[in-house]
mmCIF file of C-alpha atoms and ligand atoms in Angstrom:
data_model
loop_
_atom_site.group_PDB
_atom_site.id
_atom_site.type_symbol
_atom_site.label_atom_id
_atom_site.label_comp_id
_atom_site.label_asym_id
_atom_site.label_seq_id
_atom_site.Cartn_x
_atom_site.Cartn_y
_atom_site.Cartn_z
ATOM 1 C CA MET A 1 39.113 18.334 104.785
ATOM 2 C CA LYS A 2 40.049 14.856 103.681
ATOM 3 C CA ILE A 3 43.372 14.510 101.923
ATOM 4 C CA ILE A 4 43.506 11.603 99.529
ATOM 5 C CA ASN A 5 46.557 11.851 97.345
ATOM 6 C CA PRO A 6 49.177 14.510 98.063
ATOM 7 C CA GLU A 7 52.023 14.365 95.565
ATOM 8 C CA PHE A 8 55.444 15.895 95.264
ATOM 9 C CA VAL A 9 55.523 17.710 91.928
ATOM 10 C CA LYS A 10 58.942 19.294 91.583
ATOM 11 C CA SER A 11 61.821 21.311 92.981
ATOM 12 C CA ALA A 12 62.383 24.743 91.495
ATOM 13 C CA HIS A 13 65.573 26.793 91.408
ATOM 14 C CA THR A 14 64.304 29.502 89.069
ATOM 15 C CA ILE A 15 60.985 31.055 88.061
ATOM 16 C CA GLU A 16 61.016 29.006 84.849
ATOM 17 C CA ASP A 17 60.870 25.838 86.955
ATOM 18 C CA TYR A 18 57.578 26.721 88.695
ATOM 19 C CA PRO A 19 54.798 24.295 87.805
ATOM 20 C CA TYR A 20 52.112 25.825 85.596
ATOM 21 C CA ASN A 21 48.552 25.656 86.905
ATOM 22 C CA HIS A 22 45.818 27.848 88.329
ATOM 23 C CA LEU A 23 45.524 26.280 91.771
ATOM 24 C CA PRO A 24 45.836 28.370 94.936
ATOM 25 C CA GLU A 25 49.113 27.884 96.718
ATOM 26 C CA ILE A 26 50.090 28.097 100.398
ATOM 27 C CA ALA A 27 53.802 28.397 101.206
ATOM 28 C CA PHE A 28 55.697 27.556 104.397
ATOM 29 C CA ALA A 29 58.486 29.956 105.346
ATOM 30 C CA GLY A 30 60.942 30.084 108.228
ATOM 31 C CA ARG A 31 64.465 29.496 109.452
ATOM 32 C CA SER A 32 66.434 26.497 108.460
ATOM 33 C CA ASN A 33 65.644 23.522 110.719
ATOM 34 C CA VAL A 34 62.608 25.240 112.265
ATOM 35 C CA GLY A 35 60.292 22.475 111.082
ATOM 36 C CA LYS A 36 58.737 23.587 107.778
ATOM 37 C CA SER A 37 58.948 20.223 106.026
ATOM 38 C CA THR A 38 57.805 18.438 109.184
ATOM 39 C CA MET A 39 54.756 20.702 109.421
ATOM 40 C CA ILE A 40 53.785 19.911 105.824
ATOM 41 C CA ASN A 41 54.080 16.180 106.516
ATOM 42 C CA THR A 42 52.102 16.519 109.756
ATOM 43 C CA ILE A 43 49.162 18.349 108.251
ATOM 44 C CA LEU A 44 49.071 15.944 105.293
ATOM 45 C CA ASN A 45 49.511 12.888 107.535
ATOM 46 C CA ARG A 46 52.338 11.715 105.279
ATOM 47 C CA LYS A 47 55.639 11.035 106.932
ATOM 48 C CA GLY A 48 58.512 11.630 104.573
ATOM 49 C CA LEU A 49 56.622 13.319 101.720
ATOM 50 C CA ALA A 50 58.487 16.586 102.315
ATOM 51 C CA ARG A 51 62.051 15.619 103.143
ATOM 52 C CA THR A 52 63.162 16.469 106.659
ATOM 53 C CA SER A 53 66.534 16.422 108.332
ATOM 54 C CA SER A 54 68.167 17.017 111.679
ATOM 55 C CA LYS A 55 70.888 18.823 109.768
ATOM 56 C CA PRO A 56 69.950 22.436 109.000
ATOM 57 C CA GLY A 57 69.876 23.701 105.452
ATOM 58 C CA HIS A 58 68.275 20.637 104.001
ATOM 59 C CA THR A 59 65.753 22.240 101.685
ATOM 60 C CA ARG A 60 67.587 24.559 99.294
ATOM 61 C CA SER A 61 65.057 24.785 96.517
ATOM 62 C CA ILE A 62 61.346 25.567 96.317
ATOM 63 C CA ASN A 63 59.374 22.341 96.565
ATOM 64 C CA PHE A 64 55.853 22.065 95.189
ATOM 65 C CA PHE A 65 53.232 19.578 96.392
ATOM 66 C CA ASP A 66 49.933 18.986 94.624
ATOM 67 C CA ILE A 67 47.152 18.265 97.108
ATOM 68 C CA ASP A 68 44.403 16.322 95.350
ATOM 69 C CA ASN A 69 44.456 18.740 92.443
ATOM 70 C CA LYS A 70 42.713 21.261 94.701
ATOM 71 C CA PHE A 71 45.597 23.338 95.975
ATOM 72 C CA TYR A 72 49.368 23.351 96.323
ATOM 73 C CA LEU A 73 51.598 23.431 99.372
ATOM 74 C CA VAL A 74 55.073 24.863 98.927
ATOM 75 C CA ASP A 75 58.130 24.130 101.051
ATOM 76 C CA LEU A 76 60.413 27.166 100.896
ATOM 77 C CA PRO A 77 64.156 26.995 101.563
ATOM 78 C CA GLY A 78 65.091 27.953 105.117
ATOM 79 C CA TYR A 79 67.217 30.942 106.070
ATOM 80 C CA GLY A 80 69.501 31.825 108.936
ATOM 81 C CA PHE A 81 71.769 28.816 108.817
ATOM 82 C CA ALA A 82 75.150 30.081 110.001
ATOM 83 C CA LYS A 83 77.373 27.883 107.888
ATOM 84 C CA VAL A 84 76.493 29.265 104.475
ATOM 85 C CA SER A 85 78.501 31.592 102.270
ATOM 86 C CA GLU A 86 77.420 35.111 101.297
ATOM 87 C CA GLU A 87 76.815 33.784 97.814
ATOM 88 C CA GLU A 88 74.457 31.136 99.210
ATOM 89 C CA LYS A 89 72.592 33.793 101.232
ATOM 90 C CA GLU A 90 72.124 35.981 98.181
ATOM 91 C CA LYS A 91 70.880 32.996 96.248
ATOM 92 C CA TRP A 92 68.311 32.359 98.967
ATOM 93 C CA GLN A 93 67.143 35.982 98.935
ATOM 94 C CA GLY A 94 66.781 35.869 95.157
ATOM 95 C CA LEU A 95 64.774 32.627 95.281
ATOM 96 C CA ILE A 96 62.368 33.914 97.939
ATOM 97 C CA ASN A 97 62.008 37.394 96.455
ATOM 98 C CA ASP A 98 61.242 36.035 93.005
ATOM 99 C CA TYR A 99 58.727 33.634 94.440
ATOM 100 C CA LEU A 100 56.904 36.273 96.506
ATOM 101 C CA HIS A 101 57.001 38.722 93.639
ATOM 102 C CA TYR A 102 56.103 36.643 90.610
ATOM 103 C CA ARG A 103 54.109 33.655 91.796
ATOM 104 C CA GLU A 104 50.520 34.592 91.093
ATOM 105 C CA ASN A 105 49.230 31.328 92.553
ATOM 106 C CA LEU A 106 50.579 32.293 95.975
ATOM 107 C CA LYS A 107 47.556 33.010 98.184
ATOM 108 C CA GLY A 108 48.798 32.420 101.703
ATOM 109 C CA ILE A 109 51.886 31.904 103.841
ATOM 110 C CA VAL A 110 52.459 29.973 107.025
ATOM 111 C CA MET A 111 55.308 31.853 108.674
ATOM 112 C CA ILE A 112 57.002 29.465 111.098
ATOM 113 C CA VAL A 113 59.138 30.329 114.108
ATOM 114 C CA ASP A 114 60.551 28.209 116.911
ATOM 115 C CA ALA A 115 58.248 28.520 119.932
ATOM 116 C CA ARG A 116 61.257 28.438 122.247
ATOM 117 C CA HIS A 117 63.091 31.420 120.781
ATOM 118 C CA LYS A 118 62.679 35.106 120.217
ATOM 119 C CA PRO A 119 62.225 35.717 116.462
ATOM 120 C CA THR A 120 65.500 36.733 114.804
ATOM 121 C CA GLY A 121 66.274 39.727 112.603
ATOM 122 C CA GLN A 122 65.830 37.503 109.567
ATOM 123 C CA ASP A 123 62.429 36.319 110.837
ATOM 124 C CA LYS A 124 61.387 39.959 111.076
ATOM 125 C CA MET A 125 62.710 40.617 107.582
ATOM 126 C CA MET A 126 60.753 37.645 106.224
ATOM 127 C CA LEU A 127 57.568 38.759 107.977
ATOM 128 C CA ASN A 128 57.988 42.282 106.670
ATOM 129 C CA TRP A 129 58.305 41.011 103.118
ATOM 130 C CA ILE A 130 55.083 39.053 103.587
ATOM 131 C CA ARG A 131 53.418 42.190 104.937
ATOM 132 C CA GLU A 132 54.720 44.309 102.060
ATOM 133 C CA PHE A 133 53.401 41.869 99.486
ATOM 134 C CA ARG A 134 50.098 41.773 101.430
ATOM 135 C CA ILE A 135 49.941 38.008 101.379
ATOM 136 C CA PRO A 136 47.458 36.533 103.884
ATOM 137 C CA LYS A 137 49.415 34.768 106.602
ATOM 138 C CA ILE A 138 49.413 32.881 109.861
ATOM 139 C CA ILE A 139 52.333 32.873 112.293
ATOM 140 C CA ALA A 140 52.959 29.390 113.673
ATOM 141 C CA ALA A 141 55.257 28.847 116.648
ATOM 142 C CA THR A 142 56.325 25.243 116.276
ATOM 143 C CA LYS A 143 57.983 22.628 118.533
ATOM 144 C CA ALA A 144 55.469 23.729 121.194
ATOM 145 C CA ASP A 145 55.737 20.233 122.678
ATOM 146 C CA LYS A 146 59.092 21.332 124.100
ATOM 147 C CA LEU A 147 57.472 23.995 126.326
ATOM 148 C CA SER A 148 55.327 23.945 129.448
ATOM 149 C CA ASN A 149 52.081 25.911 129.488
ATOM 150 C CA ASN A 150 53.751 28.644 131.522
ATOM 151 C CA GLU A 151 56.628 28.891 129.095
ATOM 152 C CA LYS A 152 54.192 29.002 126.193
ATOM 153 C CA ALA A 153 52.303 31.948 127.656
ATOM 154 C CA LYS A 154 55.596 33.755 128.141
ATOM 155 C CA GLN A 155 56.904 32.933 124.656
ATOM 156 C CA LYS A 156 53.671 33.977 123.007
ATOM 157 C CA LYS A 157 54.126 37.461 124.450
ATOM 158 C CA VAL A 158 57.764 37.587 123.302
ATOM 159 C CA ILE A 159 56.855 36.529 119.765
ATOM 160 C CA LEU A 160 53.870 38.882 119.428
ATOM 161 C CA LYS A 161 55.926 41.751 120.759
ATOM 162 C CA THR A 162 59.040 41.087 118.653
ATOM 163 C CA PHE A 163 56.953 40.867 115.492
ATOM 164 C CA GLY A 164 54.699 43.738 116.531
ATOM 165 C CA LEU A 165 51.691 41.559 115.693
ATOM 166 C CA THR A 166 48.296 43.220 115.672
ATOM 167 C CA GLU A 167 44.950 41.656 116.622
ATOM 168 C CA GLU A 168 44.185 40.908 112.970
ATOM 169 C CA GLU A 169 47.378 38.978 112.414
ATOM 170 C CA ARG A 170 46.842 35.313 113.153
ATOM 171 C CA PHE A 171 49.011 33.347 115.554
ATOM 172 C CA THR A 172 49.016 29.700 116.629
ATOM 173 C CA PHE A 173 51.238 27.254 118.446
ATOM 174 C CA PHE A 174 52.058 24.051 116.589
ATOM 175 C CA SER A 175 53.588 20.691 117.323
ATOM 176 C CA ALA A 176 54.338 17.809 115.017
ATOM 177 C CA LYS A 177 54.466 15.568 118.102
ATOM 178 C CA THR A 178 51.055 16.383 119.598
ATOM 179 C CA ALA A 179 49.331 17.781 116.477
ATOM 180 C CA GLU A 180 48.522 20.919 118.446
ATOM 181 C CA GLY A 181 47.655 23.732 116.029
ATOM 182 C CA LYS A 182 46.886 21.431 113.102
ATOM 183 C CA LYS A 183 43.276 22.633 113.129
ATOM 184 C CA ASP A 184 44.338 26.281 112.995
ATOM 185 C CA ILE A 185 46.598 25.660 110.004
ATOM 186 C CA PHE A 186 43.782 23.810 108.260
ATOM 187 C CA SER A 187 41.243 26.508 108.957
ATOM 188 C CA PHE A 188 43.700 29.032 107.497
ATOM 189 C CA ILE A 189 44.200 26.857 104.382
ATOM 190 C CA ASN A 190 40.439 26.331 104.031
ATOM 191 C CA GLN A 191 39.798 30.026 104.174
ATOM 192 C CA ILE A 192 42.406 30.618 101.458
ATOM 193 C CA ILE A 193 41.252 27.958 99.024
ATOM 194 C CA LYS A 194 37.487 28.402 99.234
HETATM 195 P P1 GTP B 1 65.273 23.087 106.346
HETATM 196 O O1 GTP B 1 64.719 22.239 105.254
HETATM 197 O O2 GTP B 1 66.703 22.825 106.654
HETATM 198 O O3 GTP B 1 65.034 24.532 106.121
HETATM 199 O O4 GTP B 1 64.535 22.669 107.715
HETATM 200 P P2 GTP B 1 62.968 22.515 108.014
HETATM 201 O O5 GTP B 1 62.446 23.827 108.489
HETATM 202 O O6 GTP B 1 62.247 21.891 106.877
HETATM 203 O O7 GTP B 1 62.980 21.545 109.287
HETATM 204 P P3 GTP B 1 62.603 19.997 109.361
HETATM 205 O O8 GTP B 1 61.139 19.819 109.106
HETATM 206 O O9 GTP B 1 63.540 19.217 108.543
HETATM 207 O O10 GTP B 1 62.808 19.711 110.934
HETATM 208 C C1 GTP B 1 64.061 19.916 111.568
HETATM 209 C C2 GTP B 1 64.130 19.102 112.839
HETATM 210 O O11 GTP B 1 63.161 19.557 113.806
HETATM 211 C C3 GTP B 1 63.842 17.604 112.644
HETATM 212 O O12 GTP B 1 64.752 16.871 113.430
HETATM 213 C C4 GTP B 1 62.404 17.456 113.145
HETATM 214 O O13 GTP B 1 62.134 16.165 113.635
HETATM 215 C C5 GTP B 1 62.346 18.480 114.273
HETATM 216 N N1 GTP B 1 60.958 18.977 114.491
HETATM 217 C C6 GTP B 1 60.178 19.578 113.565
HETATM 218 N N2 GTP B 1 58.962 19.911 114.080
HETATM 219 C C7 GTP B 1 58.981 19.522 115.372
HETATM 220 C C8 GTP B 1 58.009 19.593 116.458
HETATM 221 O O14 GTP B 1 56.887 20.096 116.337
HETATM 222 N N3 GTP B 1 58.411 19.089 117.662
HETATM 223 C C9 GTP B 1 59.648 18.556 117.869
HETATM 224 N N4 GTP B 1 59.934 18.114 119.088
HETATM 225 N N5 GTP B 1 60.575 18.457 116.874
HETATM 226 C C10 GTP B 1 60.256 18.925 115.644
HETATM 227 MG MG1 MG B 2 62.903 21.390 104.993
#
């Protein structure tokens, strides 16, 4: 797939803010600082389109990107950042729940975890929501460039086991540094939008 003109459309804080269209949408979910925005930039080959940060908790709204008027990519706010108030956490839950529940355009989710770590309780909660809503998904373990092949084999087992992933549930490693896994994410997106 050739990407010609990906554009940031808007940031949404409520359902009323969602852009109106009939294009299929693929969202990127995961912990704060895991690399959601970086993954979007990597697959689009556009550094800096989705804003990234070394400070966790950067993306606090739902960000919509129009990809050549064919489909949308959506950068979801990250969870699990320790230094947020209860109020902030509830706000996050509300944002994500509303989006999963009401966004008819939503056709697929890339659920991102850190390849180096065991998925957290919140990762499991997020995955279970995706399962409950029956949204097609792929699990992507990112920052794979930070692991050796041995460590990757070990971590893959930990992640599959912690999530209780079945054969039908897709999994891939990913790295923004080496572009590993880019093909898998694209084949997932292609399957969704065709
Ligand atoms: P929030 O918006 O806070 O939820 O974070 P995010 O999930 O969008 O993370 P972001 O893309 O901003 O990346 C966080 C940090 O991880 C940045 O410093 C990135 O450069 C780094 N990073 C992301 N992906 C990779 C990767 O594949 N490899 C390595 N080595 N670093 C990465
Ligand atoms: Mg981000």
